[in-house]
Amino acid sequence: MGLNLARAVKELKIPFIASGGIADGRGFAAALALGASGVNMGTRPIHQNIKERIVASTETDTVHIFRTLHNTARVFKNKVSMEVVAIERRPGGAKFEDVRELVAGARGRKVYENGDPDYGIWSAGIAVGLIDDIPTCKDLLKKLESDVEAIVGQMGGLIQTNSKL
């Protein structure tokens, strides 16, 4: 997160939103400290069964796919994503046509609709390891706000004006 945001601050003249690896107030506060105007949290708002799977997960429950296709994506480690990885590891590699049916967007959307975590691939970052509850959106936003305020408030105490360096 750090290098990308630091670069964005240097090069952009408009507000920007940080995305990736943000699941709690600490990540939100870090993004703000690095110059973002807000955050995108993509792993949080989905079907209850998927939320429960995420809460039971760690950061090691994700996997990269499409590496051999030079279009890497991080997704939740399930039957379909591991099948895609196996196809990509075949001698001679894989072509998109070899995995097209497995990775179809319509199939992935069904995961969020039917709650079957093994139905298709679904995006999930390593932030799944930070998620340990399933609050309502209202409660999540309230907690994010209070956590960010507390963390940013504590940061002022880190500055020592009479330091003897």
PDB file of C-alpha atoms in Angstrom:
ATOM      1  CA  MET A   1       0.000   0.000   0.000  1.00  0.00           C
ATOM      2  CA  GLY A   2       2.714   2.468   0.994  1.00  0.00           C
ATOM      3  CA  LEU A   3       4.701   2.914  -2.203  1.00  0.00           C
ATOM      4  CA  ASN A   4       1.639   3.159  -4.434  1.00  0.00           C
ATOM      5  CA  LEU A   5       0.020   5.785  -2.225  1.00  0.00           C
ATOM      6  CA  ALA A   6       3.239   7.760  -1.833  1.00  0.00           C
ATOM      7  CA  ARG A   7       3.557   7.815  -5.622  1.00  0.00           C
ATOM      8  CA  ALA A   8      -0.082   8.850  -6.025  1.00  0.00           C
ATOM      9  CA  VAL A   9       0.421  11.783  -3.647  1.00  0.00           C
ATOM     10  CA  LYS A  10       3.408  12.961  -5.690  1.00  0.00           C
ATOM     11  CA  GLU A  11       1.780  12.634  -9.080  1.00  0.00           C
ATOM     12  CA  LEU A  12      -1.956  13.248  -8.687  1.00  0.00           C
ATOM     13  CA  LYS A  13      -3.499  16.666  -8.291  1.00  0.00           C
ATOM     14  CA  ILE A  14      -6.944  15.258  -7.412  1.00  0.00           C
ATOM     15  CA  PRO A  15      -8.208  13.360  -4.365  1.00  0.00           C
ATOM     16  CA  PHE A  16      -7.804   9.573  -4.616  1.00  0.00           C
ATOM     17  CA  ILE A  17      -9.065   6.473  -2.812  1.00  0.00           C
ATOM     18  CA  ALA A  18      -6.823   3.692  -1.485  1.00  0.00           C
ATOM     19  CA  SER A  19      -7.839   0.115  -2.185  1.00  0.00           C
ATOM     20  CA  GLY A  20      -6.380  -3.230  -1.209  1.00  0.00           C
ATOM     21  CA  GLY A  21      -5.537  -4.680   2.176  1.00  0.00           C
ATOM     22  CA  ILE A  22      -7.825  -2.360   4.149  1.00  0.00           C
ATOM     23  CA  ALA A  23     -10.198  -4.142   6.508  1.00  0.00           C
ATOM     24  CA  ASP A  24     -10.189  -2.104   9.702  1.00  0.00           C
ATOM     25  CA  GLY A  25      -9.609   1.305  11.227  1.00  0.00           C
ATOM     26  CA  ARG A  26      -5.845   0.832  11.380  1.00  0.00           C
ATOM     27  CA  GLY A  27      -5.624   0.234   7.616  1.00  0.00           C
ATOM     28  CA  PHE A  28      -7.976   3.166   6.999  1.00  0.00           C
ATOM     29  CA  ALA A  29      -5.861   5.471   9.191  1.00  0.00           C
ATOM     30  CA  ALA A  30      -2.681   4.279   7.442  1.00  0.00           C
ATOM     31  CA  ALA A  31      -4.180   5.083   4.042  1.00  0.00           C
ATOM     32  CA  LEU A  32      -5.139   8.574   5.238  1.00  0.00           C
ATOM     33  CA  ALA A  33      -1.664   9.111   6.722  1.00  0.00           C
ATOM     34  CA  LEU A  34      -0.160   8.169   3.353  1.00  0.00           C
ATOM     35  CA  GLY A  35      -2.311  10.759   1.576  1.00  0.00           C
ATOM     36  CA  ALA A  36      -5.486   8.995   0.439  1.00  0.00           C
ATOM     37  CA  SER A  37      -8.768  10.873   0.752  1.00  0.00           C
ATOM     38  CA  GLY A  38     -10.720   7.711   1.517  1.00  0.00           C
ATOM     39  CA  VAL A  39     -10.696   3.924   1.129  1.00  0.00           C
ATOM     40  CA  ASN A  40     -12.417   1.146  -0.784  1.00  0.00           C
ATOM     41  CA  MET A  41     -13.126  -2.053   1.136  1.00  0.00           C
ATOM     42  CA  GLY A  42     -14.018  -4.689  -1.422  1.00  0.00           C
ATOM     43  CA  THR A  43     -14.027  -7.846   0.700  1.00  0.00           C
ATOM     44  CA  ARG A  44     -16.605  -6.778   3.286  1.00  0.00           C
ATOM     45  CA  PRO A  45     -20.106  -6.425   1.671  1.00  0.00           C
ATOM     46  CA  ILE A  46     -21.231  -9.904   0.431  1.00  0.00           C
ATOM     47  CA  HIS A  47     -23.493 -12.994   1.069  1.00  0.00           C
ATOM     48  CA  GLN A  48     -23.688 -14.184   4.693  1.00  0.00           C
ATOM     49  CA  ASN A  49     -22.114 -17.608   3.927  1.00  0.00           C
ATOM     50  CA  ILE A  50     -19.183 -15.918   2.243  1.00  0.00           C
ATOM     51  CA  LYS A  51     -18.813 -13.513   5.169  1.00  0.00           C
ATOM     52  CA  GLU A  52     -18.697 -16.489   7.545  1.00  0.00           C
ATOM     53  CA  ARG A  53     -16.063 -18.192   5.385  1.00  0.00           C
ATOM     54  CA  ILE A  54     -13.969 -15.022   5.453  1.00  0.00           C
ATOM     55  CA  VAL A  55     -14.195 -14.716   9.251  1.00  0.00           C
ATOM     56  CA  ALA A  56     -12.958 -18.319   9.531  1.00  0.00           C
ATOM     57  CA  SER A  57     -10.070 -17.596   7.138  1.00  0.00           C
ATOM     58  CA  THR A  58      -6.529 -16.323   7.402  1.00  0.00           C
ATOM     59  CA  GLU A  59      -4.386 -14.415   4.942  1.00  0.00           C
ATOM     60  CA  THR A  60      -3.108 -17.762   3.633  1.00  0.00           C
ATOM     61  CA  ASP A  61      -6.565 -18.635   2.295  1.00  0.00           C
ATOM     62  CA  THR A  62      -6.030 -16.640  -0.898  1.00  0.00           C
ATOM     63  CA  VAL A  63      -4.188 -17.597  -4.066  1.00  0.00           C
ATOM     64  CA  HIS A  64      -2.898 -15.899  -7.202  1.00  0.00           C
ATOM     65  CA  ILE A  65      -4.374 -16.949 -10.531  1.00  0.00           C
ATOM     66  CA  PHE A  66      -3.625 -15.851 -14.103  1.00  0.00           C
ATOM     67  CA  ARG A  67       0.096 -15.436 -13.393  1.00  0.00           C
ATOM     68  CA  THR A  68       1.021 -17.363 -16.517  1.00  0.00           C
ATOM     69  CA  LEU A  69      -1.401 -15.190 -18.467  1.00  0.00           C
ATOM     70  CA  HIS A  70       0.333 -12.027 -17.201  1.00  0.00           C
ATOM     71  CA  ASN A  71      -2.879 -10.779 -15.587  1.00  0.00           C
ATOM     72  CA  THR A  72      -2.431 -11.828 -11.955  1.00  0.00           C
ATOM     73  CA  ALA A  73      -5.433 -11.692  -9.642  1.00  0.00           C
ATOM     74  CA  ARG A  74      -5.724 -12.647  -5.973  1.00  0.00           C
ATOM     75  CA  VAL A  75      -8.803 -14.730  -5.191  1.00  0.00           C
ATOM     76  CA  PHE A  76     -10.116 -16.885  -2.383  1.00  0.00           C
ATOM     77  CA  LYS A  77      -8.525 -20.336  -2.317  1.00  0.00           C
ATOM     78  CA  ASN A  78     -11.285 -22.815  -3.202  1.00  0.00           C
ATOM     79  CA  LYS A  79     -11.877 -25.788  -5.494  1.00  0.00           C
ATOM     80  CA  VAL A  80     -12.259 -23.660  -8.623  1.00  0.00           C
ATOM     81  CA  SER A  81      -9.252 -21.401  -8.014  1.00  0.00           C
ATOM     82  CA  MET A  82      -7.045 -24.399  -7.262  1.00  0.00           C
ATOM     83  CA  GLU A  83      -8.235 -26.046 -10.480  1.00  0.00           C
ATOM     84  CA  VAL A  84      -7.229 -22.887 -12.360  1.00  0.00           C
ATOM     85  CA  VAL A  85      -3.800 -22.940 -10.688  1.00  0.00           C
ATOM     86  CA  ALA A  86      -3.380 -26.627 -11.628  1.00  0.00           C
ATOM     87  CA  ILE A  87      -4.245 -25.881 -15.255  1.00  0.00           C
ATOM     88  CA  GLU A  88      -1.760 -23.005 -15.318  1.00  0.00           C
ATOM     89  CA  ARG A  89       0.978 -25.283 -13.943  1.00  0.00           C
ATOM     90  CA  ARG A  90       0.604 -27.848 -16.714  1.00  0.00           C
ATOM     91  CA  PRO A  91       3.653 -28.304 -18.909  1.00  0.00           C
ATOM     92  CA  GLY A  92       3.427 -25.720 -21.642  1.00  0.00           C
ATOM     93  CA  GLY A  93       1.281 -23.423 -19.526  1.00  0.00           C
ATOM     94  CA  ALA A  94      -2.302 -22.450 -20.234  1.00  0.00           C
ATOM     95  CA  LYS A  95      -4.298 -20.233 -22.526  1.00  0.00           C
ATOM     96  CA  PHE A  96      -7.280 -18.234 -21.341  1.00  0.00           C
ATOM     97  CA  GLU A  97      -9.562 -20.585 -23.270  1.00  0.00           C
ATOM     98  CA  ASP A  98      -8.384 -23.393 -20.940  1.00  0.00           C
ATOM     99  CA  VAL A  99      -9.826 -21.635 -17.879  1.00  0.00           C
ATOM    100  CA  ARG A 100     -12.551 -19.457 -19.412  1.00  0.00           C
ATOM    101  CA  GLU A 101     -15.506 -21.483 -18.095  1.00  0.00           C
ATOM    102  CA  LEU A 102     -13.998 -21.724 -14.608  1.00  0.00           C
ATOM    103  CA  VAL A 103     -13.335 -17.997 -14.276  1.00  0.00           C
ATOM    104  CA  ALA A 104     -16.399 -16.595 -16.033  1.00  0.00           C
ATOM    105  CA  GLY A 105     -17.672 -13.452 -14.339  1.00  0.00           C
ATOM    106  CA  ALA A 106     -21.249 -14.755 -14.301  1.00  0.00           C
ATOM    107  CA  ARG A 107     -20.073 -17.822 -12.385  1.00  0.00           C
ATOM    108  CA  GLY A 108     -18.187 -15.684  -9.873  1.00  0.00           C
ATOM    109  CA  ARG A 109     -21.216 -13.423  -9.316  1.00  0.00           C
ATOM    110  CA  LYS A 110     -23.250 -16.506  -8.397  1.00  0.00           C
ATOM    111  CA  VAL A 111     -20.939 -17.066  -5.428  1.00  0.00           C
ATOM    112  CA  TYR A 112     -22.130 -13.777  -3.951  1.00  0.00           C
ATOM    113  CA  GLU A 113     -25.766 -14.599  -4.760  1.00  0.00           C
ATOM    114  CA  ASN A 114     -25.998 -18.256  -3.702  1.00  0.00           C
ATOM    115  CA  GLY A 115     -23.363 -18.207  -0.960  1.00  0.00           C
ATOM    116  CA  ASP A 116     -21.528 -21.309  -2.221  1.00  0.00           C
ATOM    117  CA  PRO A 117     -17.826 -20.487  -1.739  1.00  0.00           C
ATOM    118  CA  ASP A 118     -16.765 -23.256  -4.156  1.00  0.00           C
ATOM    119  CA  TYR A 119     -19.078 -22.326  -7.036  1.00  0.00           C
ATOM    120  CA  GLY A 120     -16.605 -20.031  -8.783  1.00  0.00           C
ATOM    121  CA  ILE A 121     -13.687 -17.717  -8.243  1.00  0.00           C
ATOM    122  CA  TRP A 122     -14.225 -14.675  -6.068  1.00  0.00           C
ATOM    123  CA  SER A 123     -11.896 -11.823  -5.314  1.00  0.00           C
ATOM    124  CA  ALA A 124     -10.435 -11.742  -1.845  1.00  0.00           C
ATOM    125  CA  GLY A 125      -7.298 -10.051  -0.634  1.00  0.00           C
ATOM    126  CA  ILE A 126      -5.025 -10.932   2.238  1.00  0.00           C
ATOM    127  CA  ALA A 127      -7.136  -8.563   4.341  1.00  0.00           C
ATOM    128  CA  VAL A 128      -9.398 -11.583   4.964  1.00  0.00           C
ATOM    129  CA  GLY A 129      -6.961 -12.370   7.765  1.00  0.00           C
ATOM    130  CA  LEU A 130      -7.948  -9.156   9.537  1.00  0.00           C
ATOM    131  CA  ILE A 131     -11.711  -9.710   9.426  1.00  0.00           C
ATOM    132  CA  ASP A 132     -13.061 -11.349  12.566  1.00  0.00           C
ATOM    133  CA  ASP A 133     -16.649 -10.151  12.746  1.00  0.00           C
ATOM    134  CA  ILE A 134     -19.761  -9.606  10.622  1.00  0.00           C
ATOM    135  CA  PRO A 135     -21.199  -6.232  11.594  1.00  0.00           C
ATOM    136  CA  THR A 136     -24.000  -4.412   9.832  1.00  0.00           C
ATOM    137  CA  CYS A 137     -22.791  -1.757   7.390  1.00  0.00           C
ATOM    138  CA  LYS A 138     -23.892   0.916   9.859  1.00  0.00           C
ATOM    139  CA  ASP A 139     -21.932  -0.668  12.717  1.00  0.00           C
ATOM    140  CA  LEU A 140     -18.884  -1.230  10.503  1.00  0.00           C
ATOM    141  CA  LEU A 141     -18.829   2.430   9.469  1.00  0.00           C
ATOM    142  CA  LYS A 142     -19.270   3.606  13.075  1.00  0.00           C
ATOM    143  CA  LYS A 143     -16.392   1.370  14.228  1.00  0.00           C
ATOM    144  CA  LEU A 144     -14.164   2.479  11.358  1.00  0.00           C
ATOM    145  CA  GLU A 145     -14.852   6.116  12.186  1.00  0.00           C
ATOM    146  CA  SER A 146     -14.150   5.723  15.906  1.00  0.00           C
ATOM    147  CA  ASP A 147     -11.042   3.583  15.314  1.00  0.00           C
ATOM    148  CA  VAL A 148      -9.604   6.036  12.784  1.00  0.00           C
ATOM    149  CA  GLU A 149     -10.284   8.979  15.110  1.00  0.00           C
ATOM    150  CA  ALA A 150      -8.581   7.168  18.017  1.00  0.00           C
ATOM    151  CA  ILE A 151      -5.556   6.109  15.962  1.00  0.00           C
ATOM    152  CA  VAL A 152      -5.057   9.516  14.349  1.00  0.00           C
ATOM    153  CA  GLY A 153      -5.517  11.163  17.752  1.00  0.00           C
ATOM    154  CA  GLN A 154      -2.771   8.991  19.249  1.00  0.00           C
ATOM    155  CA  MET A 155      -0.373   9.893  16.464  1.00  0.00           C
ATOM    156  CA  GLY A 156       0.010  13.448  17.773  1.00  0.00           C
ATOM    157  CA  GLY A 157       1.714  12.059  20.867  1.00  0.00           C
ATOM    158  CA  LEU A 158       4.468  10.575  18.726  1.00  0.00           C
ATOM    159  CA  ILE A 159       5.974  13.989  18.035  1.00  0.00           C
ATOM    160  CA  GLN A 160       8.533  15.221  20.570  1.00  0.00           C
ATOM    161  CA  THR A 161       9.351  18.889  20.023  1.00  0.00           C
ATOM    162  CA  ASN A 162      12.241  18.815  22.506  1.00  0.00           C
ATOM    163  CA  SER A 163      13.918  15.720  21.136  1.00  0.00           C
ATOM    164  CA  LYS A 164      17.678  15.401  21.700  1.00  0.00           C
ATOM    165  CA  LEU A 165      18.670  13.798  18.419  1.00  0.00           C
TER     166      LEU A 165
END
